[in-house]
Tab-separated table of C-alpha atoms in Angstrom:
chain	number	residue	atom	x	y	z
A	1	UNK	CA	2.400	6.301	10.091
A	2	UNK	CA	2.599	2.958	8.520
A	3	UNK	CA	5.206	1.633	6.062
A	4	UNK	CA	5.605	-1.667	4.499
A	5	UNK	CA	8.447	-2.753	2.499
A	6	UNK	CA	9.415	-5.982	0.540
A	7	UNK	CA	12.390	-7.356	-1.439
A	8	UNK	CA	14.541	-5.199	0.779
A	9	UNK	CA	17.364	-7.545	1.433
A	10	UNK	CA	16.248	-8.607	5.096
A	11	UNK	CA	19.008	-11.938	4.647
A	12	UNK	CA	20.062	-13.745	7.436
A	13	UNK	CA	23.210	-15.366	5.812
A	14	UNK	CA	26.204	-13.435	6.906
A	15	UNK	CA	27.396	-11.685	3.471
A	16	UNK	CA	23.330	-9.734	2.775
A	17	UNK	CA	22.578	-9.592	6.773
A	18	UNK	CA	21.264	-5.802	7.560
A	19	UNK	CA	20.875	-4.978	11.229
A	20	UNK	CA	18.104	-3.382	13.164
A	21	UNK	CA	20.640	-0.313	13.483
A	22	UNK	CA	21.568	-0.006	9.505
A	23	UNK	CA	17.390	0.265	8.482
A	24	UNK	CA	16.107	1.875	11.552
A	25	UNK	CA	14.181	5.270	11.033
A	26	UNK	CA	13.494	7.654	13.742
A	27	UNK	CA	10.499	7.596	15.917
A	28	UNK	CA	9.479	4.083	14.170
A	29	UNK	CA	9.611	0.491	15.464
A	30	UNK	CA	10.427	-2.586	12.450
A	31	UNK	CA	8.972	-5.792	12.255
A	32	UNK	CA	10.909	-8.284	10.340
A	33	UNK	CA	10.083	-11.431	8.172
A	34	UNK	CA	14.177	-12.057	7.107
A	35	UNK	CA	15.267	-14.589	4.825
A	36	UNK	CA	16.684	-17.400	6.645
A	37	UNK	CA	18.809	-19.152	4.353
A	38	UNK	CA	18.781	-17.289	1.042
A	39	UNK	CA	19.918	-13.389	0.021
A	40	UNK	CA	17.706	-10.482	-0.769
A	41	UNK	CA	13.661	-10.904	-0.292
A	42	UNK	CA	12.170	-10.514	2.902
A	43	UNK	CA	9.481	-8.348	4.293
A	44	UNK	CA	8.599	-5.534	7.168
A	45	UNK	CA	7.057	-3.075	8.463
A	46	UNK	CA	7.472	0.415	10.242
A	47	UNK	CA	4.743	1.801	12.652
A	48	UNK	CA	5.212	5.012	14.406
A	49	UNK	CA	5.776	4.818	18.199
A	50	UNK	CA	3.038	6.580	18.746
A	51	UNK	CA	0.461	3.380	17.923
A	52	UNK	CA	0.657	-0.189	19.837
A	53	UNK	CA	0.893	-3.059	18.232
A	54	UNK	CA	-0.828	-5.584	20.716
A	55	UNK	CA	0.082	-8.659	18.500
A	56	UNK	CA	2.943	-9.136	15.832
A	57	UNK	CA	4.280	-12.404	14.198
A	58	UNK	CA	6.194	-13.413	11.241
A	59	UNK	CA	6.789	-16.123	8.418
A	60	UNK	CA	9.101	-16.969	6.299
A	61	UNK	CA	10.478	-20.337	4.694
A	62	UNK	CA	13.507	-18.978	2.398
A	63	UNK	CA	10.502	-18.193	-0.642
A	64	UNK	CA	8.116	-16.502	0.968
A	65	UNK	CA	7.912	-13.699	3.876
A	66	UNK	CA	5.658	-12.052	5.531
A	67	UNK	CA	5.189	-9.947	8.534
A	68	UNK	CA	2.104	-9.305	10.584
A	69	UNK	CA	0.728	-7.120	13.406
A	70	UNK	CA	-2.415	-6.265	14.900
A	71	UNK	CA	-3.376	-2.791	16.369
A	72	UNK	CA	-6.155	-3.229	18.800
A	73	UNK	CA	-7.419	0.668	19.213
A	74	UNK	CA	-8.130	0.004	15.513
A	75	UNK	CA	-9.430	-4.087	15.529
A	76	UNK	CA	-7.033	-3.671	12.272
A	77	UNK	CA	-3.943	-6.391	11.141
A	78	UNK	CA	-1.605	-5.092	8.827
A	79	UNK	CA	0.668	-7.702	6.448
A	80	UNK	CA	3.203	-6.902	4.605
A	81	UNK	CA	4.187	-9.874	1.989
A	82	UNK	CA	6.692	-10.821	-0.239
A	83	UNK	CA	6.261	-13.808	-2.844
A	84	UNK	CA	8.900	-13.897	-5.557
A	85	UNK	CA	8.737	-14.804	-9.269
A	86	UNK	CA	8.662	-18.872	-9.556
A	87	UNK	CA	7.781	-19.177	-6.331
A	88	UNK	CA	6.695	-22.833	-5.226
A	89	UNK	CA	3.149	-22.856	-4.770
A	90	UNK	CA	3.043	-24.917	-1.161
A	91	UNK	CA	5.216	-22.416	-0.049
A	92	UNK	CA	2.805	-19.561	-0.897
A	93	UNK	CA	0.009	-21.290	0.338
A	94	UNK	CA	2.015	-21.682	3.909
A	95	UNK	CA	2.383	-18.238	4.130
A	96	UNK	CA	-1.338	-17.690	3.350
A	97	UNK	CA	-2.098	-19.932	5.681
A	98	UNK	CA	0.248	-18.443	8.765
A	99	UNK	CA	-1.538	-15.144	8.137
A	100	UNK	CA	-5.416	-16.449	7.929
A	101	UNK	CA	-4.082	-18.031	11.657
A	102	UNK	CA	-2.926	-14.484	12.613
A	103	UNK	CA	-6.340	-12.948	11.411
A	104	UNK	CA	-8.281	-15.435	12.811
A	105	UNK	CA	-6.994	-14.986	16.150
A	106	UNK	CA	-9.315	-11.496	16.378
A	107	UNK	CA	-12.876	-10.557	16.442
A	108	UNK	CA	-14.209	-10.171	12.892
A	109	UNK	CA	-10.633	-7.452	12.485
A	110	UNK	CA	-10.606	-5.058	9.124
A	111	UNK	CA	-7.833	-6.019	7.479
A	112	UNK	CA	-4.942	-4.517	5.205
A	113	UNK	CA	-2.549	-6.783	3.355
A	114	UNK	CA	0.563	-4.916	1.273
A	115	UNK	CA	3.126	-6.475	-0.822
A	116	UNK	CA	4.559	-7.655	-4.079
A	117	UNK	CA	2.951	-10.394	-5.337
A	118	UNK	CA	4.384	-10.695	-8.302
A	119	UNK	CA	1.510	-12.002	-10.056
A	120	UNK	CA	1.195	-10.101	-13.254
A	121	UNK	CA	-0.909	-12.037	-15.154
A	122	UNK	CA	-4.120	-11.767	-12.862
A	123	UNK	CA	-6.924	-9.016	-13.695
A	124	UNK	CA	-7.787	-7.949	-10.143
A	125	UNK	CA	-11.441	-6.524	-11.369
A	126	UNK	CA	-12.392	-9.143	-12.674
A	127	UNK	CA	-10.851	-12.058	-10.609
A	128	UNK	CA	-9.829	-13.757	-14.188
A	129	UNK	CA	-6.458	-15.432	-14.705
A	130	UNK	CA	-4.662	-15.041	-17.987
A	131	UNK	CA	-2.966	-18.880	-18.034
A	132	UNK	CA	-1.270	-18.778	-21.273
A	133	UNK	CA	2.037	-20.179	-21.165
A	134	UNK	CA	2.410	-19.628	-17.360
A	135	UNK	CA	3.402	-22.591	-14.888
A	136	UNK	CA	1.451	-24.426	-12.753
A	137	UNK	CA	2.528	-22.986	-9.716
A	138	UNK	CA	1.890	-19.365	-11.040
A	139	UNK	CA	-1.418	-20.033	-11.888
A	140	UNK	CA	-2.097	-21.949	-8.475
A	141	UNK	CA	-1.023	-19.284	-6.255
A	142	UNK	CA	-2.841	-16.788	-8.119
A	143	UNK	CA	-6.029	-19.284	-7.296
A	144	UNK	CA	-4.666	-19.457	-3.825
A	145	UNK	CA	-4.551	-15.630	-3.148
A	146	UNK	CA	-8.091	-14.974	-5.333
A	147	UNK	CA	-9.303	-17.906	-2.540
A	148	UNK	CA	-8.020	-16.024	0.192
A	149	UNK	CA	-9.643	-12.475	-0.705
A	150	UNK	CA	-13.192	-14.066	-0.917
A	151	UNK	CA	-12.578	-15.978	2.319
A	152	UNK	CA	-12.170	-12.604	4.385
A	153	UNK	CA	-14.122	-10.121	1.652
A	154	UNK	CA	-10.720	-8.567	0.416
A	155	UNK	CA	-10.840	-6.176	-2.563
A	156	UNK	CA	-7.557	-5.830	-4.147
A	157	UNK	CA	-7.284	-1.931	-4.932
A	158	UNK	CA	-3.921	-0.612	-6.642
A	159	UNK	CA	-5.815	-0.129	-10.258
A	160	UNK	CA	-1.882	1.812	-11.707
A	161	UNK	CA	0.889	0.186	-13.170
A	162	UNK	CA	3.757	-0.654	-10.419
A	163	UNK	CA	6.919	-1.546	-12.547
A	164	UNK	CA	7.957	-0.282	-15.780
A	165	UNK	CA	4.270	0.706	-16.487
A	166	UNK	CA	3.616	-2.160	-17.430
A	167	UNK	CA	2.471	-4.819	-14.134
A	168	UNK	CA	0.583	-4.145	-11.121
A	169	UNK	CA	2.993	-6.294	-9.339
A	170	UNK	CA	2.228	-4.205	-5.665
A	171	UNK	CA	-0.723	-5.008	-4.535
A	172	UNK	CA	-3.255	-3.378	-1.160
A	173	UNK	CA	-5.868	-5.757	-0.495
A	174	UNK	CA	-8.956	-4.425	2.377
A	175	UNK	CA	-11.965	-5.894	3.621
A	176	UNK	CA	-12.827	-2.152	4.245
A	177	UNK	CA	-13.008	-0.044	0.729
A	178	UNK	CA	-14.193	2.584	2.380
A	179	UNK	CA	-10.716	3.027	4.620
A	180	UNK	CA	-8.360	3.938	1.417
A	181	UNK	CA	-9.327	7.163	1.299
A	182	UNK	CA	-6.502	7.953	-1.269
A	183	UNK	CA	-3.897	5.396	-3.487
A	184	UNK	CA	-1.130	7.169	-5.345
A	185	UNK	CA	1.824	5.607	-7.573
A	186	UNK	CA	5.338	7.764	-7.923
A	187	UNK	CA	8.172	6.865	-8.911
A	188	UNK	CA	11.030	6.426	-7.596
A	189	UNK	CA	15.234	5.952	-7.832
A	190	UNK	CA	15.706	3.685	-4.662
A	191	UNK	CA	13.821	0.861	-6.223
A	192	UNK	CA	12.928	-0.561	-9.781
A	193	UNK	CA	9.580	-0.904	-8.026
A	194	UNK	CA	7.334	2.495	-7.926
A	195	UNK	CA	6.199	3.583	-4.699
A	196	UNK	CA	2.608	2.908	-3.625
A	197	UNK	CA	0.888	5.338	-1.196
A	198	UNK	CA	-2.156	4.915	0.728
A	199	UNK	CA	-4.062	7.453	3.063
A	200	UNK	CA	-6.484	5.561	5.416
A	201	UNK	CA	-9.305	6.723	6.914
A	202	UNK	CA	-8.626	5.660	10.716
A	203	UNK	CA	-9.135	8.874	12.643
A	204	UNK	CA	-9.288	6.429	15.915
A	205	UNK	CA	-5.527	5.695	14.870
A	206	UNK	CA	-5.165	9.374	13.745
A	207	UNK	CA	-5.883	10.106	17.456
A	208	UNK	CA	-4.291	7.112	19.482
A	209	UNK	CA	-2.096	8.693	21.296
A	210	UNK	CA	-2.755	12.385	20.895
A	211	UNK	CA	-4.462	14.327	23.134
A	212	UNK	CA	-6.184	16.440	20.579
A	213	UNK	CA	-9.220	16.133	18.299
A	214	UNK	CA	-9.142	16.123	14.372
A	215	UNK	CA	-8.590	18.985	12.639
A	216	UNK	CA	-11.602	18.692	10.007
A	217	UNK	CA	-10.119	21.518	7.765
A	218	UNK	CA	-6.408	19.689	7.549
A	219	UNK	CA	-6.749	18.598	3.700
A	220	UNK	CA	-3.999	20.511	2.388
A	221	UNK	CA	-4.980	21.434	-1.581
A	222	UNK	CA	-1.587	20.207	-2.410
A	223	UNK	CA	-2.626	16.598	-1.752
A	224	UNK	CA	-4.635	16.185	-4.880
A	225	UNK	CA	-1.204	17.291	-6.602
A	226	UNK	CA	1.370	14.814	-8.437
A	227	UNK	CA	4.157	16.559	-7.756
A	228	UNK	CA	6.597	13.704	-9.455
A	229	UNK	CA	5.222	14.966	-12.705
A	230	UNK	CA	5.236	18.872	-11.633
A	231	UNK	CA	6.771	21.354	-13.893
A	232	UNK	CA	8.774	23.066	-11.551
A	233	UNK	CA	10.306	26.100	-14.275
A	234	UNK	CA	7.145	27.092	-14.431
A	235	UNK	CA	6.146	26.948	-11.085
A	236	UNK	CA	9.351	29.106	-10.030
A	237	UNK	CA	8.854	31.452	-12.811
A	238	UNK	CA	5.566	32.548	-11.960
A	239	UNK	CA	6.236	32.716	-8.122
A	240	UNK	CA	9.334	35.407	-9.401
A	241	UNK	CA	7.142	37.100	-11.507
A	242	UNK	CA	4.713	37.562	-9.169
A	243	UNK	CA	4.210	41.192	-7.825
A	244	UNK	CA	4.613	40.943	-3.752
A	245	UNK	CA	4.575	43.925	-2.852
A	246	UNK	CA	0.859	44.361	-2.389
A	247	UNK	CA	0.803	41.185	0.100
A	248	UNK	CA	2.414	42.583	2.371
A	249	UNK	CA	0.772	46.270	2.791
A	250	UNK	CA	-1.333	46.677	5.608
A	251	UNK	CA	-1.654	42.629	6.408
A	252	UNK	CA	-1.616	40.890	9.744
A	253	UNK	CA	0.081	37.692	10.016
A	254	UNK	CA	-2.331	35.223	9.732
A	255	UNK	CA	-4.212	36.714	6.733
A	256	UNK	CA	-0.645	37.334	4.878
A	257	UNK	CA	0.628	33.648	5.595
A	258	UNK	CA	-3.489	32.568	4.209
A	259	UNK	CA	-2.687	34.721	0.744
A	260	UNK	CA	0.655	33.543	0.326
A	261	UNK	CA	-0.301	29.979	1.021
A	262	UNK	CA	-3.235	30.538	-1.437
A	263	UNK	CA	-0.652	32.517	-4.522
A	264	UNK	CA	1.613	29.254	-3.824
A	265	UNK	CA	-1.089	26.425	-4.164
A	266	UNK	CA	-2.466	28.463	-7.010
A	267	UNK	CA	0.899	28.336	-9.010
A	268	UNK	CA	1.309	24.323	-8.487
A	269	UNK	CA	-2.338	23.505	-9.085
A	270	UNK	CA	-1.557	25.306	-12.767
A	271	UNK	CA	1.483	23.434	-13.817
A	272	UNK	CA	0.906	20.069	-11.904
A	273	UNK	CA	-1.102	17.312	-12.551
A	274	UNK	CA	-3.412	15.463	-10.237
A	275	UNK	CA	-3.532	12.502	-8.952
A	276	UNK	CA	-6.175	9.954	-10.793
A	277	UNK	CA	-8.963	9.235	-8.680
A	278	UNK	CA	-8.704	6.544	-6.462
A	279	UNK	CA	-10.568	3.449	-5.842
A	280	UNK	CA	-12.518	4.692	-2.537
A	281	UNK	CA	-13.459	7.675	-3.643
A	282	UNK	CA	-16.152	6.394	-6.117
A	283	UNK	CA	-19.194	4.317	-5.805
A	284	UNK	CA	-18.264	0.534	-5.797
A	285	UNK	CA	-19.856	-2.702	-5.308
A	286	UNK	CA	-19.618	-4.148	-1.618
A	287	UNK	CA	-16.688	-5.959	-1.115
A	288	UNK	CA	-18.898	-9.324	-0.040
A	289	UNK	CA	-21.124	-8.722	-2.940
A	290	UNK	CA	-17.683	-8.526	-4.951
A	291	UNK	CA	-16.057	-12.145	-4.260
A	292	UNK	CA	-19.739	-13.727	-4.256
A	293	UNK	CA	-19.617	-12.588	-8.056
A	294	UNK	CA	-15.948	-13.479	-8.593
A	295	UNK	CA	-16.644	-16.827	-6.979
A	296	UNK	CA	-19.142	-17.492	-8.939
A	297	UNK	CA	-17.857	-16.895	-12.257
A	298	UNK	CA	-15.025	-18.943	-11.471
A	299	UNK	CA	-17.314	-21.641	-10.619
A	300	UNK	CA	-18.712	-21.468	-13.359
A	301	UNK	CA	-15.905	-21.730	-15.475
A	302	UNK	CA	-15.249	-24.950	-14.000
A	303	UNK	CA	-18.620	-26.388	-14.497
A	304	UNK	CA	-18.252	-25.375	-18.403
A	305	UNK	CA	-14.986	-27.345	-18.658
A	306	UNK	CA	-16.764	-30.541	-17.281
């Protein structure tokens, strides 16, 4: 119901300016952090009609961008941020600083922060910066962000490669582990970027809106599936090869649509790959408890260069 997007070429100059009408998508509303002066970069974000934002804002300063809204049904702000390679550090820390003002204008709000970050070179488990031969700038935004998570508890949680398998350049950041039920990493051939999923555990924002209570049984068994990776031969060869005849002797509807969703999920489960688990589905330390420790090792890294 949610997605963020960065780098997309959201120029103001004349020659790279899209329109609201050329990157609209049905049934969703866009809020834009555009590039005022320079091409390509920028940030946004789509949210389904169906969920009010109560609060929105934006940033951006030709470097940096970032766009910001806040749903109230949920107490949640979402960002969506985009810092490029090189960037200037005061820059980055502006932009940091417009959206702690956003976040601080709510009631103790979860929080979700999305984007490229472009900040290869930091271990996000351990809160450790690798400084060799990086500049100055790199290495104090890096500082700047790891700051900013243990100021509002964030726990940075995309643990895959994002870009030629070789960075985690695209980053989810929560104060609320336990919301991500689900992170997933695919490929994909409209970006050099790969495409980071999340499935959040809101079921307030599941309902907003809908006149209807959860469905407790809707897991589909083809989540758990990679299906970017599927073998797809051998998917369609066994569904030829399989004898239908007998499904469809003496069944009523419902029980023949439950067997052939059931001979279907069966096939895929045996020639696709799952997903790797994802960070919220195992035990973790608190988030709190988590920047205490990286705040303190970092502080004591300091004290040992004195």
């Amino acid at each position: 119901a949610v997605v963020s997007t960065q780098s997309g070429h959201y120029g103001r100059d004349l020659k790279s300016y899209h329109f609201d009408a050329e990157v609209a998508v049905k049934d969703y509303a866009v809020i834009r952090a555009d590039r005022t002066t320079r091409i390509k970069g920028g940030a946004a974000i789509y949210i389904h009609h169906k969920f009010t934002v109560s609060q929105q804002s934006q940033f951006s300063d030709s470097y940096c961008e970032a766009a910001m809204i806040f749903l109230q049904g949920v107490n949640l702000v979402i960002a969506a941020i985009y810092r490029p390679p090189r960037c200037p550090e005061d820059s980055f820390s502006r932009c940091l600083g417009e959206l702690n003002k956003f976040i601080m204008k709510f009631d103790a709000p979860e929080i979700l922060v999305t984007g490229d970050f472009n900040l290869p070179f930091v271990n996000w488990n351990t809160g450790s910066i690798n400084k060799v031969q990086r500049l100055t700038s790199e290495v104090k935004s890096a500082e700047n962000l790891l700051n900013f998570s243990d100021d509002h508890f964030l726990v940075q949680s995309v643990e895959e490669t994002t870009r030629d398998e070789k960075n985690i350049l695209d980053l989810i950041f929560t104060n609320n582990h336990e919301a991500i039920h689900r992170i997933t990493v695919e490929k994909t051939n409209a970006s050099d970027h790969d495409l980071v999923c999340a499935s959040l555990n809101y079921t307030k924002l599941q309902q907003q809106d809908l006149n209807q209570k959860p469905n407790a049984s809707s897991d589909s068994p083809f989540d758990d599936l990679k299906f970017a990776k599927a073998d797809w031969d051998a998917i369609r060869e066994e569904l030829n090869n399989t004898d239908w005849d007998p499904y469809f002797q003496s069944k009523d509807p419902t029980e023949l649509s439950e067997m052939l969703d059931s001979k279907v999920s069966e096939a895929c489960a045996k020639h696709t790959p799952c997903h790797s688990a994802s960070k919220g589905s195992t035990p973790r330390i608190p988030p709190k408890r988590r920047a205490l420790l990286r705040k303190k090792k970092r502080l004591s890294s300091r004290i040992n260069c004195l």
